[in-house]
Amino acid sequence: MEPPFEKLEGVKEVISGYIGGQKDNPTYEEVSTGTTGHMEAVEVIYDPSRVSYEKLLEVFWRQIDPTDPGGQFVDRGTSYLSAIFYRSEEQKRLAEESKDKLGKSGIFHKPIVTEVRPASRFYPAEEYHQDYYKKNPVRYKFYRFNSGRDQYLKKVWEGRTEMKDTAREKKKYSKPSKEELKKRLTPLQYKVTQENGTERAYDNEYHNNKREGIYVDIVSGEPLFSSLDKYDSGTGWPSFSKPLDPANIVEREDKSWFSTRTEVRSKHGDSHLGHVFTDGPKPTGLRYCMNSAALRFIPKEDLEKEGYGEYKQLFKK
């Protein structure tokens, strides 16, 4: 946890140590047994005129798995639990707001279990623990990679420039009235999205689209899929191996047409998009078979202009 904070302008010092336990001056060996009640932690000393507490919280969330109730990655036990220790009521308020925002962001699909607790006495760890990543760079990088931390953080955060509050997103990506939709949508778009229709294979706008960009709901505008996950399924409809933002996807059982399928709808627009099947490519094995009429394509060069600037870095080589 030292490197990401030490890189921030305005952070004066980052100290590894122990907090939250009952024993005075605990040693690493004692803490690692899990009997002292301490957690391994870092104390961040910073200049609030140069870096905000909110920024520190943002950096913190991007280093951990906040849904893990038993430790962090390969490190298991109470001394490896995640927590934020506050030293003022203002820090407490900001930490709880940040945690709540993360929980509503849709980034994680499990509850956020990171605790927000009052800070007790912090004990600096032994000297050989301080700046370990500088003193033992090869060993540090090997351990970090093999713990699965790097892979996990990349999977969760790659392409995300900030945490988004789904409460705001819901307001932003809303469904217009029936009358407005009838004015705005073509007859085919209305039939597909509002009446669970299906367009003709191959005779649709995006089945053969190879441009880079994202696909959003034609009704609400919420981001749904990326060209990076699009592939030629040979079916005649645009197909994707995974959603761009799973929080905007709703799956429902569909028993029409004398079979059981999984229907895919948008969360905020409640548009019928298509179906998902289990005959897709690795690594997901899924095929999100969508109707072009339910989608609007935004090329990568227009993302900023269209209000989807946070997705631009997905397409940086």
PDB file of C-alpha atoms in Angstrom:
ATOM      1  CA  MET A   1       0.000   0.000   0.000  1.00  0.00           C
ATOM      2  CA  GLU A   2       3.020   2.320   0.230  1.00  0.00           C
ATOM      3  CA  PRO A   3       3.813   2.974  -3.482  1.00  0.00           C
ATOM      4  CA  PRO A   4       0.451   4.405  -4.669  1.00  0.00           C
ATOM      5  CA  PHE A   5       0.303   6.925  -1.811  1.00  0.00           C
ATOM      6  CA  GLU A   6       3.971   7.906  -1.992  1.00  0.00           C
ATOM      7  CA  LYS A   7       3.480   8.826  -5.654  1.00  0.00           C
ATOM      8  CA  LEU A   8       0.868  11.455  -4.795  1.00  0.00           C
ATOM      9  CA  GLU A   9       1.908  15.087  -4.749  1.00  0.00           C
ATOM     10  CA  GLY A  10       1.175  16.413  -1.275  1.00  0.00           C
ATOM     11  CA  VAL A  11       1.868  13.160   0.579  1.00  0.00           C
ATOM     12  CA  LYS A  12       4.792  13.715   2.938  1.00  0.00           C
ATOM     13  CA  GLU A  13       5.310  10.243   4.353  1.00  0.00           C
ATOM     14  CA  VAL A  14       3.795   6.745   4.276  1.00  0.00           C
ATOM     15  CA  ILE A  15       4.605   4.480   7.206  1.00  0.00           C
ATOM     16  CA  SER A  16       3.890   0.761   7.441  1.00  0.00           C
ATOM     17  CA  GLY A  17       2.630  -0.453  10.777  1.00  0.00           C
ATOM     18  CA  TYR A  18      -0.122  -1.901  12.934  1.00  0.00           C
ATOM     19  CA  ILE A  19      -3.385  -0.488  14.295  1.00  0.00           C
ATOM     20  CA  GLY A  20      -6.608  -1.516  15.964  1.00  0.00           C
ATOM     21  CA  GLY A  21      -5.331  -4.037  18.508  1.00  0.00           C
ATOM     22  CA  GLN A  22      -4.996  -4.365  22.264  1.00  0.00           C
ATOM     23  CA  LYS A  23      -1.279  -5.052  22.796  1.00  0.00           C
ATOM     24  CA  ASP A  24       1.261  -2.241  23.140  1.00  0.00           C
ATOM     25  CA  ASN A  25       4.224  -2.223  20.751  1.00  0.00           C
ATOM     26  CA  PRO A  26       3.299  -5.411  18.891  1.00  0.00           C
ATOM     27  CA  THR A  27       5.856  -7.149  16.692  1.00  0.00           C
ATOM     28  CA  TYR A  28       5.233  -8.447  13.189  1.00  0.00           C
ATOM     29  CA  GLU A  29       5.376 -12.025  14.471  1.00  0.00           C
ATOM     30  CA  GLU A  30       2.735 -11.273  17.109  1.00  0.00           C
ATOM     31  CA  VAL A  31       0.421  -9.433  14.732  1.00  0.00           C
ATOM     32  CA  SER A  32       0.625 -12.143  12.081  1.00  0.00           C
ATOM     33  CA  THR A  33      -0.711 -14.723  14.548  1.00  0.00           C
ATOM     34  CA  GLY A  34      -4.007 -12.819  14.585  1.00  0.00           C
ATOM     35  CA  THR A  35      -4.139 -12.795  18.394  1.00  0.00           C
ATOM     36  CA  THR A  36      -3.363  -9.115  19.077  1.00  0.00           C
ATOM     37  CA  GLY A  37      -6.336  -7.671  17.198  1.00  0.00           C
ATOM     38  CA  HIS A  38      -4.114  -5.454  15.050  1.00  0.00           C
ATOM     39  CA  MET A  39      -4.351  -4.978  11.311  1.00  0.00           C
ATOM     40  CA  GLU A  40      -1.417  -4.317   9.042  1.00  0.00           C
ATOM     41  CA  ALA A  41      -1.857  -0.745   7.844  1.00  0.00           C
ATOM     42  CA  VAL A  42      -0.195   2.351   6.462  1.00  0.00           C
ATOM     43  CA  GLU A  43      -0.266   5.763   8.086  1.00  0.00           C
ATOM     44  CA  VAL A  44      -0.434   8.494   5.452  1.00  0.00           C
ATOM     45  CA  ILE A  45       0.890  11.915   6.441  1.00  0.00           C
ATOM     46  CA  TYR A  46      -0.208  14.529   3.940  1.00  0.00           C
ATOM     47  CA  ASP A  47      -0.645  18.234   3.270  1.00  0.00           C
ATOM     48  CA  PRO A  48      -4.410  18.873   2.848  1.00  0.00           C
ATOM     49  CA  SER A  49      -3.686  22.061   0.920  1.00  0.00           C
ATOM     50  CA  ARG A  50      -2.039  19.969  -1.803  1.00  0.00           C
ATOM     51  CA  VAL A  51      -3.963  16.682  -1.767  1.00  0.00           C
ATOM     52  CA  SER A  52      -7.482  16.068  -0.465  1.00  0.00           C
ATOM     53  CA  TYR A  53      -8.637  13.347   1.872  1.00  0.00           C
ATOM     54  CA  GLU A  54     -11.142  12.356  -0.826  1.00  0.00           C
ATOM     55  CA  LYS A  55      -8.239  11.722  -3.209  1.00  0.00           C
ATOM     56  CA  LEU A  56      -6.566   9.489  -0.629  1.00  0.00           C
ATOM     57  CA  LEU A  57      -9.788   7.498  -0.323  1.00  0.00           C
ATOM     58  CA  GLU A  58     -10.031   7.132  -4.090  1.00  0.00           C
ATOM     59  CA  VAL A  59      -6.467   5.781  -4.241  1.00  0.00           C
ATOM     60  CA  PHE A  60      -7.155   3.429  -1.322  1.00  0.00           C
ATOM     61  CA  TRP A  61     -10.144   1.753  -2.976  1.00  0.00           C
ATOM     62  CA  ARG A  62      -8.131   1.118  -6.129  1.00  0.00           C
ATOM     63  CA  GLN A  63      -5.523  -0.960  -4.254  1.00  0.00           C
ATOM     64  CA  ILE A  64      -7.743  -3.527  -2.519  1.00  0.00           C
ATOM     65  CA  ASP A  65     -10.601  -5.984  -2.844  1.00  0.00           C
ATOM     66  CA  PRO A  66     -13.191  -4.295  -0.598  1.00  0.00           C
ATOM     67  CA  THR A  67     -15.550  -7.287  -0.888  1.00  0.00           C
ATOM     68  CA  ASP A  68     -13.195  -9.800   0.764  1.00  0.00           C
ATOM     69  CA  PRO A  69     -14.271 -10.593   4.367  1.00  0.00           C
ATOM     70  CA  GLY A  70     -11.333 -12.888   5.099  1.00  0.00           C
ATOM     71  CA  GLY A  71      -8.196 -10.956   4.170  1.00  0.00           C
ATOM     72  CA  GLN A  72      -6.628  -9.699   0.963  1.00  0.00           C
ATOM     73  CA  PHE A  73      -5.720 -11.960  -1.951  1.00  0.00           C
ATOM     74  CA  VAL A  74      -3.326 -14.705  -0.724  1.00  0.00           C
ATOM     75  CA  ASP A  75      -2.972 -13.076   2.712  1.00  0.00           C
ATOM     76  CA  ARG A  76      -5.696 -14.492   4.940  1.00  0.00           C
ATOM     77  CA  GLY A  77      -6.691 -13.711   8.493  1.00  0.00           C
ATOM     78  CA  THR A  78      -7.849 -10.791  10.636  1.00  0.00           C
ATOM     79  CA  SER A  79      -4.571  -8.886  10.390  1.00  0.00           C
ATOM     80  CA  TYR A  80      -5.110  -8.582   6.617  1.00  0.00           C
ATOM     81  CA  LEU A  81      -8.684  -7.286   6.668  1.00  0.00           C
ATOM     82  CA  SER A  82      -9.324  -3.967   4.932  1.00  0.00           C
ATOM     83  CA  ALA A  83     -10.344  -0.895   6.913  1.00  0.00           C
ATOM     84  CA  ILE A  84     -10.208   2.890   6.961  1.00  0.00           C
ATOM     85  CA  PHE A  85      -9.218   4.402  10.335  1.00  0.00           C
ATOM     86  CA  TYR A  86     -10.406   7.974  10.725  1.00  0.00           C
ATOM     87  CA  ARG A  87      -8.988  10.667  13.044  1.00  0.00           C
ATOM     88  CA  SER A  88     -11.841  13.197  12.871  1.00  0.00           C
ATOM     89  CA  GLU A  89     -15.585  13.291  12.386  1.00  0.00           C
ATOM     90  CA  GLU A  90     -15.027  14.922   8.995  1.00  0.00           C
ATOM     91  CA  GLN A  91     -12.786  12.052   7.899  1.00  0.00           C
ATOM     92  CA  LYS A  92     -15.416   9.613   9.147  1.00  0.00           C
ATOM     93  CA  ARG A  93     -18.144  11.334   7.122  1.00  0.00           C
ATOM     94  CA  LEU A  94     -16.049  11.434   3.953  1.00  0.00           C
ATOM     95  CA  ALA A  95     -14.953   7.806   4.340  1.00  0.00           C
ATOM     96  CA  GLU A  96     -18.523   6.582   4.819  1.00  0.00           C
ATOM     97  CA  GLU A  97     -19.740   8.648   1.862  1.00  0.00           C
ATOM     98  CA  SER A  98     -16.931   7.258  -0.290  1.00  0.00           C
ATOM     99  CA  LYS A  99     -17.746   3.691   0.778  1.00  0.00           C
ATOM    100  CA  ASP A 100     -21.422   4.239   0.026  1.00  0.00           C
ATOM    101  CA  LYS A 101     -20.592   5.691  -3.379  1.00  0.00           C
ATOM    102  CA  LEU A 102     -18.418   2.673  -4.198  1.00  0.00           C
ATOM    103  CA  GLY A 103     -21.197   0.323  -3.153  1.00  0.00           C
ATOM    104  CA  LYS A 104     -23.642   2.049  -5.493  1.00  0.00           C
ATOM    105  CA  SER A 105     -21.213   2.319  -8.390  1.00  0.00           C
ATOM    106  CA  GLY A 106     -21.903  -1.107  -9.850  1.00  0.00           C
ATOM    107  CA  ILE A 107     -18.170  -1.823  -9.997  1.00  0.00           C
ATOM    108  CA  PHE A 108     -18.497  -4.662  -7.501  1.00  0.00           C
ATOM    109  CA  HIS A 109     -21.278  -7.228  -7.375  1.00  0.00           C
ATOM    110  CA  LYS A 110     -20.718  -8.201  -3.747  1.00  0.00           C
ATOM    111  CA  PRO A 111     -21.222  -6.064  -0.611  1.00  0.00           C
ATOM    112  CA  ILE A 112     -18.429  -3.689   0.405  1.00  0.00           C
ATOM    113  CA  VAL A 113     -17.144  -5.123   3.701  1.00  0.00           C
ATOM    114  CA  THR A 114     -14.291  -2.668   4.366  1.00  0.00           C
ATOM    115  CA  GLU A 115     -14.865  -1.166   7.822  1.00  0.00           C
ATOM    116  CA  VAL A 116     -14.710   2.528   8.725  1.00  0.00           C
ATOM    117  CA  ARG A 117     -13.349   2.658  12.280  1.00  0.00           C
ATOM    118  CA  PRO A 118     -11.996   5.256  14.713  1.00  0.00           C
ATOM    119  CA  ALA A 119      -8.207   5.294  14.769  1.00  0.00           C
ATOM    120  CA  SER A 120      -6.517   3.913  17.845  1.00  0.00           C
ATOM    121  CA  ARG A 121      -2.783   4.125  18.428  1.00  0.00           C
ATOM    122  CA  PHE A 122      -0.694   3.375  15.369  1.00  0.00           C
ATOM    123  CA  TYR A 123       2.563   1.458  15.863  1.00  0.00           C
ATOM    124  CA  PRO A 124       5.204   1.724  13.121  1.00  0.00           C
ATOM    125  CA  ALA A 125       6.393  -1.661  11.883  1.00  0.00           C
ATOM    126  CA  GLU A 126       9.989  -2.819  12.079  1.00  0.00           C
ATOM    127  CA  GLU A 127      12.460  -0.945   9.895  1.00  0.00           C
ATOM    128  CA  TYR A 128      12.848  -3.766   7.372  1.00  0.00           C
ATOM    129  CA  HIS A 129       9.140  -3.390   6.525  1.00  0.00           C
ATOM    130  CA  GLN A 130       9.461   0.299   5.628  1.00  0.00           C
ATOM    131  CA  ASP A 131       9.793   0.944   1.871  1.00  0.00           C
ATOM    132  CA  TYR A 132      10.109  -2.799   1.309  1.00  0.00           C
ATOM    133  CA  TYR A 133       9.261  -2.328  -2.363  1.00  0.00           C
ATOM    134  CA  LYS A 134      12.375  -0.139  -2.753  1.00  0.00           C
ATOM    135  CA  LYS A 135      14.721  -2.300  -0.703  1.00  0.00           C
ATOM    136  CA  ASN A 136      13.655  -5.596  -2.297  1.00  0.00           C
ATOM    137  CA  PRO A 137      12.148  -4.679  -5.684  1.00  0.00           C
ATOM    138  CA  VAL A 138      12.449  -8.102  -7.334  1.00  0.00           C
ATOM    139  CA  ARG A 139      11.022  -9.974  -4.367  1.00  0.00           C
ATOM    140  CA  TYR A 140       8.266  -7.376  -3.976  1.00  0.00           C
ATOM    141  CA  LYS A 141       7.163  -7.502  -7.623  1.00  0.00           C
ATOM    142  CA  PHE A 142       7.244 -11.317  -7.640  1.00  0.00           C
ATOM    143  CA  TYR A 143       5.106 -11.527  -4.507  1.00  0.00           C
ATOM    144  CA  ARG A 144       2.668  -8.849  -5.669  1.00  0.00           C
ATOM    145  CA  PHE A 145       2.090 -10.516  -9.039  1.00  0.00           C
ATOM    146  CA  ASN A 146       1.789 -14.024  -7.656  1.00  0.00           C
ATOM    147  CA  SER A 147      -0.670 -12.890  -5.014  1.00  0.00           C
ATOM    148  CA  GLY A 148      -3.135 -12.123  -7.813  1.00  0.00           C
ATOM    149  CA  ARG A 149      -3.449  -8.478  -6.761  1.00  0.00           C
ATOM    150  CA  ASP A 150      -2.195  -6.960 -10.002  1.00  0.00           C
ATOM    151  CA  GLN A 151      -4.439  -9.119 -12.169  1.00  0.00           C
ATOM    152  CA  TYR A 152      -7.486  -8.437 -10.010  1.00  0.00           C
ATOM    153  CA  LEU A 153      -7.000  -4.666  -9.916  1.00  0.00           C
ATOM    154  CA  LYS A 154      -6.466  -4.526 -13.670  1.00  0.00           C
ATOM    155  CA  LYS A 155      -9.645  -6.511 -14.285  1.00  0.00           C
ATOM    156  CA  VAL A 156     -11.737  -4.302 -11.979  1.00  0.00           C
ATOM    157  CA  TRP A 157     -10.333  -0.846 -12.720  1.00  0.00           C
ATOM    158  CA  GLU A 158      -8.934  -0.883 -16.259  1.00  0.00           C
ATOM    159  CA  GLY A 159     -10.781   1.710 -18.309  1.00  0.00           C
ATOM    160  CA  ARG A 160     -12.371   3.391 -15.293  1.00  0.00           C
ATOM    161  CA  THR A 161     -11.265   6.940 -14.605  1.00  0.00           C
ATOM    162  CA  GLU A 162     -13.528   7.408 -11.594  1.00  0.00           C
ATOM    163  CA  MET A 163     -16.156   5.767  -9.414  1.00  0.00           C
ATOM    164  CA  LYS A 164     -19.603   6.490 -10.743  1.00  0.00           C
ATOM    165  CA  ASP A 165     -22.620   6.797  -8.485  1.00  0.00           C
ATOM    166  CA  THR A 166     -25.437   4.727  -9.956  1.00  0.00           C
ATOM    167  CA  ALA A 167     -27.956   6.986  -8.270  1.00  0.00           C
ATOM    168  CA  ARG A 168     -26.689   9.760 -10.533  1.00  0.00           C
ATOM    169  CA  GLU A 169     -26.419   7.371 -13.446  1.00  0.00           C
ATOM    170  CA  LYS A 170     -30.056   6.376 -13.031  1.00  0.00           C
ATOM    171  CA  LYS A 171     -31.086  10.008 -13.263  1.00  0.00           C
ATOM    172  CA  LYS A 172     -28.824  10.557 -16.243  1.00  0.00           C
ATOM    173  CA  TYR A 173     -29.867   7.387 -18.070  1.00  0.00           C
ATOM    174  CA  SER A 174     -33.643   7.451 -17.802  1.00  0.00           C
ATOM    175  CA  LYS A 175     -36.430   6.119 -19.986  1.00  0.00           C
ATOM    176  CA  PRO A 176     -38.482   8.755 -21.872  1.00  0.00           C
ATOM    177  CA  SER A 177     -42.267   8.582 -22.010  1.00  0.00           C
ATOM    178  CA  LYS A 178     -44.045   6.277 -24.442  1.00  0.00           C
ATOM    179  CA  GLU A 179     -45.157   9.273 -26.489  1.00  0.00           C
ATOM    180  CA  GLU A 180     -41.606  10.617 -26.683  1.00  0.00           C
ATOM    181  CA  LEU A 181     -40.253   7.217 -27.740  1.00  0.00           C
ATOM    182  CA  LYS A 182     -42.789   6.914 -30.537  1.00  0.00           C
ATOM    183  CA  LYS A 183     -41.641  10.287 -31.864  1.00  0.00           C
ATOM    184  CA  ARG A 184     -37.929   9.614 -31.484  1.00  0.00           C
ATOM    185  CA  LEU A 185     -37.547   5.949 -32.496  1.00  0.00           C
ATOM    186  CA  THR A 186     -38.051   4.351 -35.889  1.00  0.00           C
ATOM    187  CA  PRO A 187     -40.859   1.758 -36.068  1.00  0.00           C
ATOM    188  CA  LEU A 188     -38.265  -1.041 -35.954  1.00  0.00           C
ATOM    189  CA  GLN A 189     -36.408   0.456 -32.988  1.00  0.00           C
ATOM    190  CA  TYR A 190     -39.689   0.823 -31.108  1.00  0.00           C
ATOM    191  CA  LYS A 191     -40.802  -2.722 -31.929  1.00  0.00           C
ATOM    192  CA  VAL A 192     -37.474  -4.215 -30.794  1.00  0.00           C
ATOM    193  CA  THR A 193     -36.934  -2.221 -27.598  1.00  0.00           C
ATOM    194  CA  GLN A 194     -40.534  -1.789 -26.409  1.00  0.00           C
ATOM    195  CA  GLU A 195     -42.298  -4.855 -27.810  1.00  0.00           C
ATOM    196  CA  ASN A 196     -39.503  -7.450 -27.540  1.00  0.00           C
ATOM    197  CA  GLY A 197     -39.121  -7.671 -31.288  1.00  0.00           C
ATOM    198  CA  THR A 198     -36.231  -9.153 -33.293  1.00  0.00           C
ATOM    199  CA  GLU A 199     -34.721  -7.615 -36.410  1.00  0.00           C
ATOM    200  CA  ARG A 200     -33.666  -9.661 -39.427  1.00  0.00           C
ATOM    201  CA  ALA A 201     -30.266 -11.345 -39.381  1.00  0.00           C
ATOM    202  CA  TYR A 202     -27.605  -9.669 -41.568  1.00  0.00           C
ATOM    203  CA  ASP A 203     -30.103  -6.970 -42.538  1.00  0.00           C
ATOM    204  CA  ASN A 204     -29.209  -4.659 -39.642  1.00  0.00           C
ATOM    205  CA  GLU A 205     -26.881  -1.736 -39.010  1.00  0.00           C
ATOM    206  CA  TYR A 206     -24.102  -3.115 -36.816  1.00  0.00           C
ATOM    207  CA  HIS A 207     -23.678  -6.851 -37.504  1.00  0.00           C
ATOM    208  CA  ASN A 208     -20.641  -6.105 -39.653  1.00  0.00           C
ATOM    209  CA  ASN A 209     -19.478  -2.883 -37.975  1.00  0.00           C
ATOM    210  CA  LYS A 210     -15.719  -3.079 -37.338  1.00  0.00           C
ATOM    211  CA  ARG A 211     -15.090   0.477 -36.102  1.00  0.00           C
ATOM    212  CA  GLU A 212     -13.746   1.099 -32.605  1.00  0.00           C
ATOM    213  CA  GLY A 213     -16.116   2.580 -30.059  1.00  0.00           C
ATOM    214  CA  ILE A 214     -18.921   1.729 -27.681  1.00  0.00           C
ATOM    215  CA  TYR A 215     -22.569   0.763 -28.056  1.00  0.00           C
ATOM    216  CA  VAL A 216     -25.192   2.459 -25.902  1.00  0.00           C
ATOM    217  CA  ASP A 217     -28.921   1.927 -25.393  1.00  0.00           C
ATOM    218  CA  ILE A 218     -30.862   3.717 -28.161  1.00  0.00           C
ATOM    219  CA  VAL A 219     -33.507   4.615 -25.558  1.00  0.00           C
ATOM    220  CA  SER A 220     -31.573   5.742 -22.467  1.00  0.00           C
ATOM    221  CA  GLY A 221     -28.000   6.193 -23.688  1.00  0.00           C
ATOM    222  CA  GLU A 222     -26.514   3.968 -20.965  1.00  0.00           C
ATOM    223  CA  PRO A 223     -23.215   2.279 -22.002  1.00  0.00           C
ATOM    224  CA  LEU A 224     -23.701  -1.398 -22.837  1.00  0.00           C
ATOM    225  CA  PHE A 225     -20.965  -2.936 -25.002  1.00  0.00           C
ATOM    226  CA  SER A 226     -17.531  -2.181 -26.473  1.00  0.00           C
ATOM    227  CA  SER A 227     -16.119  -2.930 -29.901  1.00  0.00           C
ATOM    228  CA  LEU A 228     -13.174  -4.508 -28.061  1.00  0.00           C
ATOM    229  CA  ASP A 229     -15.490  -7.367 -27.033  1.00  0.00           C
ATOM    230  CA  LYS A 230     -17.341  -7.632 -30.370  1.00  0.00           C
ATOM    231  CA  TYR A 231     -16.722 -10.643 -32.578  1.00  0.00           C
ATOM    232  CA  ASP A 232     -18.159 -12.297 -35.684  1.00  0.00           C
ATOM    233  CA  SER A 233     -20.457 -15.029 -34.396  1.00  0.00           C
ATOM    234  CA  GLY A 234     -21.723 -15.918 -37.867  1.00  0.00           C
ATOM    235  CA  THR A 235     -25.310 -15.311 -36.761  1.00  0.00           C
ATOM    236  CA  GLY A 236     -25.943 -12.032 -38.561  1.00  0.00           C
ATOM    237  CA  TRP A 237     -26.430  -9.992 -35.392  1.00  0.00           C
ATOM    238  CA  PRO A 238     -23.840  -7.931 -33.465  1.00  0.00           C
ATOM    239  CA  SER A 239     -22.360 -10.259 -30.844  1.00  0.00           C
ATOM    240  CA  PHE A 240     -20.220  -9.518 -27.791  1.00  0.00           C
ATOM    241  CA  SER A 241     -18.332 -11.727 -25.354  1.00  0.00           C
ATOM    242  CA  LYS A 242     -19.167  -9.519 -22.356  1.00  0.00           C
ATOM    243  CA  PRO A 243     -20.874  -6.233 -21.412  1.00  0.00           C
ATOM    244  CA  LEU A 244     -18.956  -2.987 -21.140  1.00  0.00           C
ATOM    245  CA  ASP A 245     -20.639  -2.228 -17.803  1.00  0.00           C
ATOM    246  CA  PRO A 246     -22.416  -5.238 -16.227  1.00  0.00           C
ATOM    247  CA  ALA A 247     -24.312  -2.867 -13.915  1.00  0.00           C
ATOM    248  CA  ASN A 248     -26.315  -1.671 -16.938  1.00  0.00           C
ATOM    249  CA  ILE A 249     -27.375  -5.183 -17.971  1.00  0.00           C
ATOM    250  CA  VAL A 250     -30.405  -7.095 -16.666  1.00  0.00           C
ATOM    251  CA  GLU A 251     -30.916 -10.771 -17.517  1.00  0.00           C
ATOM    252  CA  ARG A 252     -34.333 -12.445 -17.381  1.00  0.00           C
ATOM    253  CA  GLU A 253     -35.698 -15.888 -18.156  1.00  0.00           C
ATOM    254  CA  ASP A 254     -37.539 -15.932 -21.484  1.00  0.00           C
ATOM    255  CA  LYS A 255     -39.869 -18.879 -22.209  1.00  0.00           C
ATOM    256  CA  SER A 256     -41.251 -17.607 -25.506  1.00  0.00           C
ATOM    257  CA  TRP A 257     -40.819 -19.473 -28.797  1.00  0.00           C
ATOM    258  CA  PHE A 258     -41.264 -22.876 -27.099  1.00  0.00           C
ATOM    259  CA  SER A 259     -37.876 -22.760 -25.394  1.00  0.00           C
ATOM    260  CA  THR A 260     -36.137 -21.251 -22.388  1.00  0.00           C
ATOM    261  CA  ARG A 261     -33.616 -18.502 -23.178  1.00  0.00           C
ATOM    262  CA  THR A 262     -31.981 -15.667 -21.240  1.00  0.00           C
ATOM    263  CA  GLU A 263     -33.239 -12.279 -22.319  1.00  0.00           C
ATOM    264  CA  VAL A 264     -30.954  -9.234 -21.995  1.00  0.00           C
ATOM    265  CA  ARG A 265     -32.441  -5.827 -21.142  1.00  0.00           C
ATOM    266  CA  SER A 266     -30.928  -2.467 -20.231  1.00  0.00           C
ATOM    267  CA  LYS A 267     -31.214  -1.504 -16.586  1.00  0.00           C
ATOM    268  CA  HIS A 268     -32.294   2.137 -16.801  1.00  0.00           C
ATOM    269  CA  GLY A 269     -34.004   2.187 -20.205  1.00  0.00           C
ATOM    270  CA  ASP A 270     -35.632  -1.242 -19.712  1.00  0.00           C
ATOM    271  CA  SER A 271     -35.081  -1.853 -23.411  1.00  0.00           C
ATOM    272  CA  HIS A 272     -35.205  -5.331 -24.881  1.00  0.00           C
ATOM    273  CA  LEU A 273     -31.709  -5.772 -26.321  1.00  0.00           C
ATOM    274  CA  GLY A 274     -31.465  -9.439 -27.302  1.00  0.00           C
ATOM    275  CA  HIS A 275     -30.379 -12.678 -25.635  1.00  0.00           C
ATOM    276  CA  VAL A 276     -27.246 -14.186 -24.128  1.00  0.00           C
ATOM    277  CA  PHE A 277     -26.078 -17.708 -24.978  1.00  0.00           C
ATOM    278  CA  THR A 278     -23.333 -19.999 -23.667  1.00  0.00           C
ATOM    279  CA  ASP A 279     -21.695 -20.784 -27.021  1.00  0.00           C
ATOM    280  CA  GLY A 280     -19.370 -17.781 -27.087  1.00  0.00           C
ATOM    281  CA  PRO A 281     -15.570 -17.558 -27.213  1.00  0.00           C
ATOM    282  CA  LYS A 282     -13.150 -17.779 -24.307  1.00  0.00           C
ATOM    283  CA  PRO A 283     -12.576 -16.503 -21.696  1.00  0.00           C
ATOM    284  CA  THR A 284     -16.257 -15.854 -20.875  1.00  0.00           C
ATOM    285  CA  GLY A 285     -17.852 -18.493 -23.092  1.00  0.00           C
ATOM    286  CA  LEU A 286     -20.783 -16.119 -23.580  1.00  0.00           C
ATOM    287  CA  ARG A 287     -22.438 -14.676 -26.683  1.00  0.00           C
ATOM    288  CA  TYR A 288     -24.454 -11.539 -26.121  1.00  0.00           C
ATOM    289  CA  CYS A 289     -26.519 -11.557 -29.323  1.00  0.00           C
ATOM    290  CA  MET A 290     -27.962  -8.062 -29.660  1.00  0.00           C
ATOM    291  CA  ASN A 291     -30.344  -6.257 -31.982  1.00  0.00           C
ATOM    292  CA  SER A 292     -28.722  -3.355 -33.833  1.00  0.00           C
ATOM    293  CA  ALA A 293     -32.039  -1.513 -33.551  1.00  0.00           C
ATOM    294  CA  ALA A 294     -31.635  -1.403 -29.754  1.00  0.00           C
ATOM    295  CA  LEU A 295     -28.187   0.152 -29.959  1.00  0.00           C
ATOM    296  CA  ARG A 296     -26.480   3.376 -30.900  1.00  0.00           C
ATOM    297  CA  PHE A 297     -22.814   3.233 -31.850  1.00  0.00           C
ATOM    298  CA  ILE A 298     -20.436   5.977 -30.693  1.00  0.00           C
ATOM    299  CA  PRO A 299     -17.006   5.898 -32.398  1.00  0.00           C
ATOM    300  CA  LYS A 300     -13.981   6.368 -30.165  1.00  0.00           C
ATOM    301  CA  GLU A 301     -13.187   9.796 -31.622  1.00  0.00           C
ATOM    302  CA  ASP A 302     -16.624  11.079 -30.558  1.00  0.00           C
ATOM    303  CA  LEU A 303     -16.684   9.704 -27.002  1.00  0.00           C
ATOM    304  CA  GLU A 304     -15.652  12.979 -25.350  1.00  0.00           C
ATOM    305  CA  LYS A 305     -18.062  15.039 -27.426  1.00  0.00           C
ATOM    306  CA  GLU A 306     -20.941  12.661 -26.693  1.00  0.00           C
ATOM    307  CA  GLY A 307     -20.319  12.665 -22.922  1.00  0.00           C
ATOM    308  CA  TYR A 308     -18.600   9.273 -22.625  1.00  0.00           C
ATOM    309  CA  GLY A 309     -15.050  10.544 -22.162  1.00  0.00           C
ATOM    310  CA  GLU A 310     -14.276   8.094 -19.359  1.00  0.00           C
ATOM    311  CA  TYR A 311     -14.169   5.286 -21.951  1.00  0.00           C
ATOM    312  CA  LYS A 312     -11.573   6.933 -24.205  1.00  0.00           C
ATOM    313  CA  GLN A 313      -8.608   5.254 -22.571  1.00  0.00           C
ATOM    314  CA  LEU A 314      -9.993   1.826 -23.464  1.00  0.00           C
ATOM    315  CA  PHE A 315      -8.859   2.485 -27.000  1.00  0.00           C
ATOM    316  CA  LYS A 316      -5.376   3.824 -26.304  1.00  0.00           C
ATOM    317  CA  LYS A 317      -2.770   1.559 -27.871  1.00  0.00           C
TER     318      LYS A 317
END
